[in-house]
Amino acid sequence: TSEAIVSGMVDLAISPRIPPGMNGERLTTVRFLLVAHPKHPLHKLGRDLTLRDLRSHRHLVVRDSSTNRDKRSAMLEAEQRWTVSNMATSIGAVSRGYGFAWFPEDKIRSELKQGTLKPLSLRGGSERVTELYLIFPDRDAAGPGTLRLAEIIREGVKQCARA
């Protein structure tokens, strides 16, 4: 997203990172949970997990589509890592027991409720929090459609927060 913002490819963006020299309006906080299928071997350890425990199991991640990928953004270097093209594929694979992953809680509510995903207990923290920002690369150049879209996004976030 940062690439698209800085290059001027977008008029409006939602991103966890504000590129240097730009401003961002805080939209919401996203909570990520570490999860696996309830029958995954990590759940059978019966204790708080360590990073060493995670490294010996398959980690599913969603591909970073930017050309300048940030290698530091990978949360864990596991021995086995499956990189998939979208969140739905990753959620489906983890729900079938193919590995573990960090997912935004709001994206996996139904899987948690149905019991196809279960949070893992990680020593030092099994959840991560990220702020999302609404960013106009050039607010003065934003047209009425872009400004209206920003209003719709803000309203949608407020409605979700109330629910």
Backbone as ProteinMPNN parsed JSONL, in Angstrom:
{"seq_chain_A": "TSEAIVSGMVDLAISPRIPPGMNGERLTTVRFLLVAHPKHPLHKLGRDLTLRDLRSHRHLVVRDSSTNRDKRSAMLEAEQRWTVSNMATSIGAVSRGYGFAWFPEDKIRSELKQGTLKPLSLRGGSERVTELYLIFPDRDAAGPGTLRLAEIIREGVKQCARA", "coords_chain_A": {"N_chain_A": [[0.822, -1.193, 0.0], [1.943, 1.221, 0.788], [3.702, 1.729, -1.308], [1.915, 2.232, -3.462], [0.693, 4.527, -2.523], [2.8, 6.432, -2.279], [3.724, 6.503, -4.926], [1.636, 7.691, -6.209], [-0.378, 6.225, -7.325], [-2.814, 5.793, -6.193], [-5.733, 7.479, -4.916], [-6.705, 7.4, -2.43], [-6.147, 5.549, 0.52], [-6.053, 2.7, 2.727], [-4.122, 1.825, 5.348], [-1.671, 0.2, 7.474], [0.641, 1.554, 7.805], [1.979, 4.776, 7.655], [3.313, 6.53, 5.067], [6.52, 8.202, 5.054], [6.466, 11.724, 5.463], [3.799, 12.074, 4.975], [0.343, 12.37, 6.034], [-1.925, 10.612, 8.145], [-5.201, 9.518, 8.957], [-6.445, 8.143, 11.823], [-8.248, 5.173, 11.68], [-9.168, 2.688, 12.786], [-8.561, 0.004, 15.152], [-6.995, -3.058, 14.692], [-7.172, -6.331, 15.762], [-5.076, -9.071, 15.914], [-5.065, -12.6, 16.004], [-3.346, -15.52, 17.052], [-3.767, -18.582, 15.619], [-4.917, -22.018, 15.136], [-6.174, -25.104, 13.759], [-8.339, -26.902, 15.972], [-7.437, -29.553, 16.395], [-4.807, -29.506, 15.738], [-1.324, -30.288, 16.117], [0.054, -28.365, 17.724], [-1.799, -27.473, 19.596], [-2.005, -29.684, 21.16], [0.171, -29.745, 22.814], [-0.354, -28.639, 25.237], [0.423, -26.414, 26.788], [1.76, -23.053, 27.278], [2.972, -21.855, 24.243], [6.204, -21.598, 22.623], [8.349, -19.559, 20.554], [10.093, -21.295, 19.344], [8.602, -23.672, 19.348], [6.641, -22.946, 17.454], [8.205, -22.588, 15.173], [8.762, -25.145, 14.286], [6.568, -25.981, 12.914], [4.151, -25.688, 10.216], [3.737, -22.522, 8.861], [1.31, -20.365, 7.725], [1.062, -17.773, 5.428], [-0.016, -14.675, 3.95], [0.64, -13.514, 0.748], [2.781, -10.741, 0.188], [2.11, -8.218, -1.928], [3.622, -6.126, -2.872], [6.33, -4.611, -4.746], [8.626, -3.924, -3.446], [9.195, -5.655, -1.069], [8.977, -5.85, 2.444], [11.183, -7.423, 4.289], [11.434, -7.574, 7.021], [8.889, -7.573, 7.961], [7.865, -10.098, 8.111], [6.521, -12.264, 10.431], [7.566, -14.515, 11.609], [10.112, -16.838, 11.149], [9.622, -19.805, 9.982], [10.292, -23.356, 9.713], [8.76, -24.603, 7.781], [6.843, -22.978, 5.431], [3.992, -21.767, 4.02], [3.025, -19.744, 1.443], [0.327, -17.928, 0.449], [-2.082, -16.519, -1.883], [-4.24, -14.987, -0.97], [-6.3, -13.874, 1.806], [-8.607, -15.449, 2.347], [-7.947, -17.977, 1.31], [-5.822, -18.654, 2.993], [-7.116, -18.707, 5.521], [-8.901, -20.812, 5.051], [-7.102, -22.97, 4.651], [-5.765, -23.124, 7.153], [-7.962, -23.644, 8.763], [-8.479, -26.211, 7.983], [-6.469, -27.596, 9.096], [-3.841, -27.402, 8.133], [-1.764, -25.849, 9.113], [-0.597, -23.042, 11.065], [-1.511, -19.619, 11.819], [-1.499, -15.993, 11.928], [-4.33, -14.075, 12.227], [-6.618, -11.392, 11.42], [-8.935, -10.737, 13.921], [-11.616, -10.09, 13.308], [-11.946, -11.219, 10.799], [-12.094, -13.933, 11.209], [-14.159, -14.617, 12.86], [-16.456, -16.275, 12.472], [-15.283, -18.806, 12.046], [-14.031, -19.193, 14.502], [-16.277, -19.289, 16.138], [-17.597, -21.524, 15.075], [-15.761, -23.42, 15.683], [-13.719, -24.33, 14.049], [-11.359, -23.044, 14.042], [-9.003, -22.296, 16.572], [-7.723, -20.288, 19.166], [-4.215, -20.11, 19.793], [-2.011, -20.412, 22.565], [0.531, -18.357, 23.217], [3.629, -17.889, 24.701], [4.401, -14.784, 25.987], [2.594, -13.448, 24.451], [-0.329, -13.837, 22.602], [-1.718, -12.344, 20.863], [-1.81, -9.608, 18.575], [-1.772, -6.142, 17.89], [-2.811, -3.734, 15.56], [-2.873, -0.507, 14.182], [-5.045, 1.023, 11.836], [-4.954, 3.309, 9.172], [-6.479, 5.999, 7.397], [-5.529, 7.328, 4.412], [-4.795, 10.103, 2.435], [-3.016, 10.642, -0.351], [-2.761, 13.117, -1.686], [-4.652, 15.307, -0.525], [-5.754, 17.76, -1.299], [-6.051, 17.458, -4.009], [-7.979, 15.584, -4.208], [-10.964, 14.37, -5.556], [-14.617, 14.823, -5.634], [-15.768, 12.258, -5.551], [-13.782, 10.668, -4.342], [-13.6, 11.928, -1.856], [-16.191, 11.43, -0.924], [-16.134, 8.64, -0.8], [-14.275, 8.304, 1.26], [-15.817, 9.321, 3.38], [-17.838, 7.36, 3.457], [-16.341, 5.137, 4.175], [-15.419, 5.919, 6.724], [-17.925, 6.102, 8.058], [-18.758, 3.413, 7.856], [-16.805, 2.12, 9.391], [-17.379, 3.221, 11.907], [-19.962, 2.153, 12.302], [-19.391, -0.586, 12.429], [-17.855, -0.634, 14.722], [-19.738, 0.012, 16.652], [-21.345, -2.23, 16.501]], "CA_chain_A": [[0.0, 0.0, 0.0], [2.816, 2.403, 0.842], [4.197, 1.949, -2.665], [0.846, 2.84, -4.253], [0.465, 5.876, -2.003], [3.939, 7.29, -2.614], [3.842, 6.639, -6.379], [0.486, 8.42, -6.727], [-1.282, 5.295, -8.014], [-4.118, 5.801, -5.528], [-6.19, 8.758, -4.379], [-7.1, 7.135, -1.055], [-5.662, 4.229, 0.922], [-6.143, 2.261, 4.115], [-2.837, 1.166, 5.568], [-1.15, 0.254, 8.84], [1.839, 2.386, 7.815], [1.883, 6.07, 6.997], [4.611, 6.821, 4.447], [7.175, 9.427, 5.53], [6.052, 12.972, 4.827], [2.351, 12.11, 4.751], [-0.5, 12.283, 7.222], [-2.96, 9.585, 8.112], [-6.28, 9.664, 9.928], [-6.666, 6.841, 12.453], [-9.566, 4.621, 11.417], [-9.55, 1.632, 13.715], [-7.539, -0.91, 15.637], [-7.241, -4.441, 14.283], [-6.574, -7.316, 16.671], [-4.683, -10.32, 15.259], [-4.951, -13.742, 16.903], [-2.586, -16.683, 16.606], [-4.741, -19.673, 15.636], [-4.75, -23.257, 14.378], [-7.305, -26.017, 13.911], [-8.299, -27.453, 17.34], [-6.706, -30.828, 16.469], [-3.421, -29.293, 15.307], [-0.36, -30.719, 17.152], [0.438, -27.293, 18.641], [-2.77, -27.448, 20.692], [-1.823, -30.889, 21.982], [1.304, -29.571, 23.73], [-0.957, -28.385, 26.537], [1.15, -25.382, 27.545], [2.059, -21.876, 26.471], [3.947, -22.176, 23.203], [7.357, -20.722, 22.421], [8.653, -19.367, 19.135], [10.727, -22.545, 18.895], [7.498, -24.581, 19.029], [6.024, -22.513, 16.199], [9.144, -22.758, 14.055], [8.791, -26.53, 13.798], [5.291, -26.273, 12.263], [3.884, -24.916, 9.003], [3.184, -21.174, 9.04], [0.652, -19.883, 6.514], [1.105, -16.311, 5.318], [-0.577, -14.106, 2.723], [1.691, -12.862, -0.045], [2.92, -9.286, 0.104], [2.1, -7.969, -3.37], [4.449, -4.983, -3.273], [7.591, -4.978, -5.384], [9.67, -3.716, -2.435], [8.723, -6.351, 0.121], [9.698, -5.604, 3.695], [11.543, -8.723, 4.869], [11.269, -7.505, 8.472], [7.488, -7.69, 8.336], [7.538, -11.498, 8.375], [6.435, -12.366, 11.879], [8.236, -15.692, 12.12], [10.77, -17.68, 10.165], [9.337, -21.196, 10.298], [10.936, -24.322, 8.821], [7.831, -24.753, 6.668], [6.027, -21.78, 5.27], [3.183, -21.713, 2.806], [2.592, -18.396, 1.109], [-0.856, -17.99, -0.408], [-2.344, -15.231, -2.522], [-5.255, -14.16, -0.322], [-6.675, -14.194, 3.185], [-9.589, -16.54, 2.371], [-7.216, -19.229, 1.1], [-5.069, -18.92, 4.211], [-8.071, -19.096, 6.565], [-9.38, -22.141, 4.697], [-6.039, -23.961, 4.88], [-5.55, -23.274, 8.595], [-9.175, -24.277, 9.285], [-8.423, -27.636, 7.634], [-5.384, -28.217, 9.841], [-2.57, -27.391, 7.405], [-0.745, -25.039, 9.765], [-1.063, -21.986, 11.974], [-1.353, -18.278, 11.247], [-2.035, -14.815, 12.609], [-5.414, -13.515, 11.431], [-7.433, -10.363, 12.074], [-10.038, -11.396, 14.625], [-12.894, -9.891, 12.626], [-11.997, -12.074, 9.606], [-12.238, -15.35, 11.57], [-15.187, -14.77, 13.898], [-17.319, -17.444, 12.253], [-14.472, -20.013, 12.241], [-13.854, -19.343, 15.944], [-17.575, -19.684, 16.678], [-17.872, -22.887, 14.603], [-14.778, -24.328, 16.256], [-12.719, -24.814, 13.084], [-10.12, -22.39, 14.456], [-8.905, -22.103, 18.021], [-6.517, -19.512, 19.488], [-3.059, -20.743, 20.423], [-1.465, -19.633, 23.67], [1.957, -18.129, 22.986], [4.32, -17.193, 25.782], [4.765, -13.431, 25.573], [1.482, -12.782, 23.781], [-0.982, -14.553, 21.506], [-2.436, -11.405, 20.025], [-1.084, -8.41, 18.156], [-2.701, -5.057, 17.569], [-2.322, -2.818, 14.53], [-3.747, 0.623, 13.853], [-5.236, 1.273, 10.41], [-5.08, 4.734, 8.886], [-7.013, 6.458, 6.118], [-4.475, 8.208, 3.91], [-4.943, 10.799, 1.157], [-1.687, 11.088, -0.803], [-2.867, 14.552, -1.96], [-6.045, 15.619, -0.165], [-6.203, 18.917, -2.069], [-6.382, 17.017, -5.365], [-9.038, 14.571, -4.136], [-12.239, 14.773, -6.136], [-15.792, 14.574, -4.806], [-15.961, 10.813, -5.389], [-12.805, 10.198, -3.361], [-14.003, 12.459, -0.558], [-17.393, 10.704, -0.502], [-15.699, 7.294, -0.427], [-13.675, 8.419, 2.591], [-16.933, 9.441, 4.325], [-18.491, 6.055, 3.541], [-15.436, 4.271, 4.945], [-15.506, 6.355, 8.126], [-19.235, 5.688, 8.573], [-18.747, 1.956, 7.969], [-15.969, 1.758, 10.541], [-18.141, 3.576, 13.111], [-21.048, 1.179, 12.464], [-18.782, -1.852, 12.86], [-17.414, -0.46, 16.116], [-20.948, -0.052, 17.486], [-21.859, -3.615, 16.483]], "C_chain_A": [[0.863, 1.252, 0.0], [3.344, 2.758, -0.545], [3.17, 2.687, -3.516], [0.583, 4.282, -3.815], [1.561, 6.823, -2.488], [4.032, 7.527, -4.127], [2.677, 7.413, -6.993], [-0.493, 7.531, -7.48], [-2.686, 5.307, -7.411], [-4.445, 7.204, -5.03], [-6.508, 8.649, -2.898], [-6.625, 5.736, -0.707], [-5.973, 3.972, 2.387], [-4.897, 1.429, 4.348], [-2.439, 1.213, 7.039], [0.096, 1.14, 8.955], [1.589, 3.682, 7.052], [3.248, 6.362, 6.392], [5.208, 8.124, 4.987], [6.705, 10.653, 4.742], [4.564, 13.082, 4.554], [1.624, 12.036, 6.08], [-1.519, 11.175, 7.041], [-3.954, 9.815, 9.234], [-6.56, 8.276, 10.513], [-8.098, 6.393, 12.217], [-10.011, 3.662, 12.506], [-8.333, 0.842, 14.165], [-7.94, -2.318, 15.217], [-6.47, -5.364, 15.222], [-6.317, -8.6, 15.898], [-4.533, -11.408, 16.308], [-4.122, -14.837, 16.249], [-3.506, -17.887, 16.737], [-4.266, -20.884, 14.84], [-6.023, -24.066, 14.548], [-7.212, -26.647, 15.301], [-7.526, -28.772, 17.475], [-5.258, -30.718, 15.999], [-2.473, -29.698, 16.435], [0.068, -29.624, 18.132], [-0.523, -27.198, 19.828], [-2.546, -28.615, 21.658], [-0.65, -30.771, 22.951], [0.829, -29.221, 25.134], [-0.24, -27.372, 27.414], [1.272, -24.143, 26.668], [3.168, -22.237, 25.494], [5.097, -21.175, 23.201], [7.53, -20.517, 20.922], [9.323, -20.61, 18.56], [9.657, -23.577, 18.521], [6.893, -24.231, 17.672], [6.925, -22.798, 15.006], [9.154, -24.175, 13.494], [7.473, -26.942, 13.135], [5.07, -25.328, 11.086], [3.166, -23.608, 9.334], [2.572, -20.753, 7.709], [0.632, -18.365, 6.53], [0.49, -15.883, 3.982], [0.511, -13.293, 2.044], [1.623, -11.345, 0.031], [3.055, -8.964, -1.378], [2.985, -6.801, -3.809], [5.75, -5.459, -3.911], [8.76, -4.815, -4.421], [9.228, -4.335, -1.119], [9.615, -6.074, 1.313], [9.958, -6.945, 4.366], [11.345, -8.73, 6.375], [9.825, -7.705, 8.891], [7.065, -9.137, 8.55], [7.597, -11.707, 9.878], [7.235, -13.532, 12.443], [8.896, -16.421, 10.965], [10.585, -19.127, 10.582], [10.057, -22.097, 9.302], [10.075, -24.549, 7.584], [6.946, -23.523, 6.612], [5.287, -21.893, 3.962], [2.748, -20.288, 2.618], [1.452, -18.517, 0.119], [-1.201, -16.587, -0.888], [-3.397, -14.377, -1.834], [-5.642, -14.71, 1.042], [-7.629, -15.386, 3.244], [-8.915, -17.899, 2.195], [-6.459, -19.623, 2.359], [-5.994, -19.389, 5.341], [-8.584, -20.509, 6.3], [-8.353, -23.224, 4.987], [-5.803, -24.187, 6.369], [-6.757, -23.97, 9.233], [-9.223, -25.777, 8.989], [-7.23, -28.343, 8.291], [-4.023, -28.206, 9.183], [-1.47, -26.553, 8.044], [-1.375, -24.054, 10.727], [-0.838, -20.644, 11.295], [-1.866, -17.229, 12.221], [-3.112, -14.249, 11.7], [-6.078, -12.364, 12.182], [-8.661, -11.048, 12.68], [-11.366, -11.255, 13.881], [-13.042, -10.757, 11.376], [-12.273, -13.538, 9.94], [-13.301, -15.588, 12.642], [-16.027, -16.031, 13.7], [-16.543, -18.746, 12.453], [-14.22, -20.265, 13.725], [-15.15, -19.851, 16.581], [-17.915, -21.13, 16.308], [-16.887, -23.904, 15.173], [-13.785, -24.9, 15.267], [-11.365, -24.139, 13.292], [-10.171, -22.181, 15.958], [-7.629, -21.314, 18.3], [-5.452, -20.373, 20.156], [-2.557, -19.831, 21.532], [0.046, -19.543, 23.504], [2.552, -17.363, 24.151], [4.753, -15.815, 25.264], [3.675, -12.728, 24.775], [0.954, -13.509, 22.568], [-1.834, -13.638, 20.642], [-1.531, -10.22, 19.714], [-2.1, -7.383, 17.715], [-2.037, -4.118, 16.564], [-3.351, -1.717, 14.32], [-3.856, 0.708, 12.327], [-5.539, 2.749, 10.214], [-5.684, 4.953, 7.505], [-6.044, 7.526, 5.612], [-4.861, 8.778, 2.541], [-3.54, 11.207, 0.72], [-1.654, 12.586, -1.12], [-4.324, 14.955, -1.742], [-6.593, 16.785, -0.992], [-6.623, 18.534, -3.491], [-7.516, 15.994, -5.384], [-10.346, 15.128, -4.677], [-13.41, 14.428, -5.222], [-16.053, 13.08, -4.568], [-15.032, 10.24, -4.334], [-13.189, 10.672, -1.965], [-15.244, 11.737, -0.024], [-17.035, 9.286, -0.074], [-15.074, 7.311, 0.966], [-14.757, 8.54, 3.66], [-17.618, 8.093, 4.542], [-17.641, 5.097, 4.378], [-15.497, 4.628, 6.428], [-16.815, 5.902, 8.774], [-19.287, 4.179, 8.793], [-17.939, 1.471, 9.158], [-16.707, 2.07, 11.838], [-19.269, 2.575, 13.37], [-20.509, -0.162, 12.961], [-18.361, -1.775, 14.323], [-18.6, -0.547, 17.07], [-21.496, -1.476, 17.583], [-20.916, -4.478, 17.269]], "O_chain_A": [[0.564, 2.224, -0.694], [3.425, 3.93, -0.91], [3.504, 3.649, -4.208], [0.287, 5.146, -4.64], [1.276, 7.886, -3.041], [4.378, 8.626, -4.562], [2.722, 7.757, -8.174], [-1.354, 8.037, -8.201], [-3.641, 4.875, -8.056], [-3.553, 8.008, -4.759], [-6.577, 9.654, -2.19], [-6.689, 4.832, -1.54], [-6.133, 4.9, 3.18], [-4.643, 0.455, 3.64], [-2.812, 2.134, 7.765], [0.552, 1.44, 10.058], [1.055, 3.673, 5.943], [4.24, 6.436, 7.117], [4.47, 9.045, 5.337], [6.568, 10.612, 3.519], [4.109, 14.064, 3.969], [2.202, 11.688, 7.109], [-1.918, 10.85, 5.922], [-3.589, 10.253, 10.325], [-6.877, 7.343, 9.775], [-9.045, 7.123, 12.509], [-11.093, 3.805, 13.074], [-7.233, 0.993, 13.634], [-9.095, -2.714, 15.372], [-5.271, -5.191, 15.442], [-7.234, -9.157, 15.294], [-3.951, -11.183, 17.369], [-4.194, -15.049, 15.039], [-3.977, -18.191, 17.833], [-3.365, -20.802, 14.005], [-6.859, -23.744, 15.393], [-6.105, -26.906, 15.772], [-7.014, -29.078, 18.552], [-4.564, -31.727, 15.878], [-2.788, -29.473, 17.604], [0.415, -29.934, 19.272], [-0.105, -26.877, 20.941], [-2.87, -28.519, 22.842], [-0.494, -31.622, 23.827], [1.532, -29.479, 26.112], [-0.289, -27.461, 28.641], [0.939, -24.166, 25.483], [4.172, -22.844, 25.867], [4.975, -20.059, 23.708], [6.923, -21.224, 20.118], [9.122, -20.931, 17.389], [9.78, -24.269, 17.511], [6.66, -25.11, 16.842], [6.448, -23.206, 13.947], [9.521, -24.376, 12.336], [7.278, -28.117, 12.826], [5.728, -24.293, 10.978], [2.128, -23.599, 9.997], [3.244, -20.783, 6.678], [0.236, -17.747, 7.518], [0.484, -16.644, 3.014], [1.205, -12.496, 2.675], [0.549, -10.748, -0.051], [4.015, -9.393, -2.019], [3.083, -6.521, -5.004], [6.212, -6.569, -3.65], [9.776, -5.495, -4.561], [8.921, -3.622, -0.164], [10.841, -6.064, 1.207], [9.048, -7.537, 4.948], [11.111, -9.789, 6.955], [9.557, -7.98, 10.061], [6.002, -9.382, 9.12], [8.59, -11.373, 10.523], [7.551, -13.541, 13.632], [8.285, -16.597, 9.91], [11.312, -19.624, 11.442], [10.394, -21.674, 8.196], [10.593, -24.672, 6.474], [6.381, -23.091, 7.617], [5.895, -22.095, 2.911], [2.168, -19.683, 3.52], [1.598, -19.14, -0.933], [-0.684, -15.595, -0.373], [-3.461, -13.171, -2.074], [-5.349, -15.857, 1.378], [-7.475, -16.25, 4.107], [-9.281, -18.864, 2.865], [-6.455, -20.792, 2.748], [-5.685, -20.357, 6.036], [-8.691, -21.313, 7.225], [-8.698, -24.282, 5.514], [-5.655, -25.33, 6.802], [-6.596, -24.788, 10.138], [-9.927, -26.525, 9.668], [-7.007, -29.533, 8.072], [-3.126, -28.925, 9.622], [-0.342, -26.553, 7.551], [-2.523, -24.206, 11.145], [-0.082, -20.538, 10.33], [-2.562, -17.529, 13.191], [-2.851, -13.971, 10.529], [-6.107, -12.347, 13.413], [-9.333, -11.839, 12.019], [-12.152, -12.201, 13.831], [-14.165, -11.005, 10.937], [-12.645, -14.31, 9.056], [-13.331, -16.651, 13.261], [-16.279, -16.769, 14.653], [-17.101, -19.706, 12.984], [-14.196, -21.414, 14.164], [-15.128, -20.724, 17.448], [-18.455, -21.873, 17.127], [-17.147, -25.107, 15.149], [-13.075, -25.853, 15.588], [-10.347, -24.605, 12.781], [-11.227, -21.926, 16.537], [-6.574, -21.622, 17.746], [-5.752, -21.245, 20.972], [-2.673, -18.609, 21.436], [0.753, -20.542, 23.637], [2.04, -16.314, 24.543], [5.397, -15.712, 24.22], [3.807, -11.547, 24.453], [1.691, -13.769, 21.618], [-2.585, -14.106, 19.787], [-0.624, -9.881, 20.474], [-3.171, -7.732, 17.219], [-0.868, -3.759, 16.7], [-4.554, -1.975, 14.287], [-2.876, 0.489, 11.616], [-6.281, 3.357, 10.986], [-5.431, 4.192, 6.57], [-5.775, 8.508, 6.304], [-5.206, 8.039, 1.619], [-2.927, 12.051, 1.373], [-0.654, 13.255, -0.861], [-5.126, 14.942, -2.675], [-7.773, 16.79, -1.346], [-7.452, 19.209, -4.101], [-7.964, 15.583, -6.454], [-10.777, 16.218, -4.301], [-13.227, 13.818, -4.168], [-16.511, 12.694, -3.492], [-15.448, 9.415, -3.52], [-13.112, 9.908, -1.003], [-15.344, 11.465, 1.173], [-17.575, 8.784, 0.911], [-15.329, 6.411, 1.767], [-14.643, 7.938, 4.728], [-17.939, 7.729, 5.673], [-18.168, 4.339, 5.193], [-15.613, 3.749, 7.282], [-16.819, 5.385, 9.892], [-19.806, 3.719, 9.811], [-18.332, 0.532, 9.849], [-16.669, 1.271, 12.774], [-19.508, 2.189, 14.514], [-21.117, -0.796, 13.824], [-18.5, -2.744, 15.068], [-18.489, -1.107, 18.161], [-22.04, -1.875, 18.613], [-21.139, -5.682, 17.395]]}, "name": "protein", "num_of_chains": 1, "seq": "TSEAIVSGMVDLAISPRIPPGMNGERLTTVRFLLVAHPKHPLHKLGRDLTLRDLRSHRHLVVRDSSTNRDKRSAMLEAEQRWTVSNMATSIGAVSRGYGFAWFPEDKIRSELKQGTLKPLSLRGGSERVTELYLIFPDRDAAGPGTLRLAEIIREGVKQCARA"}
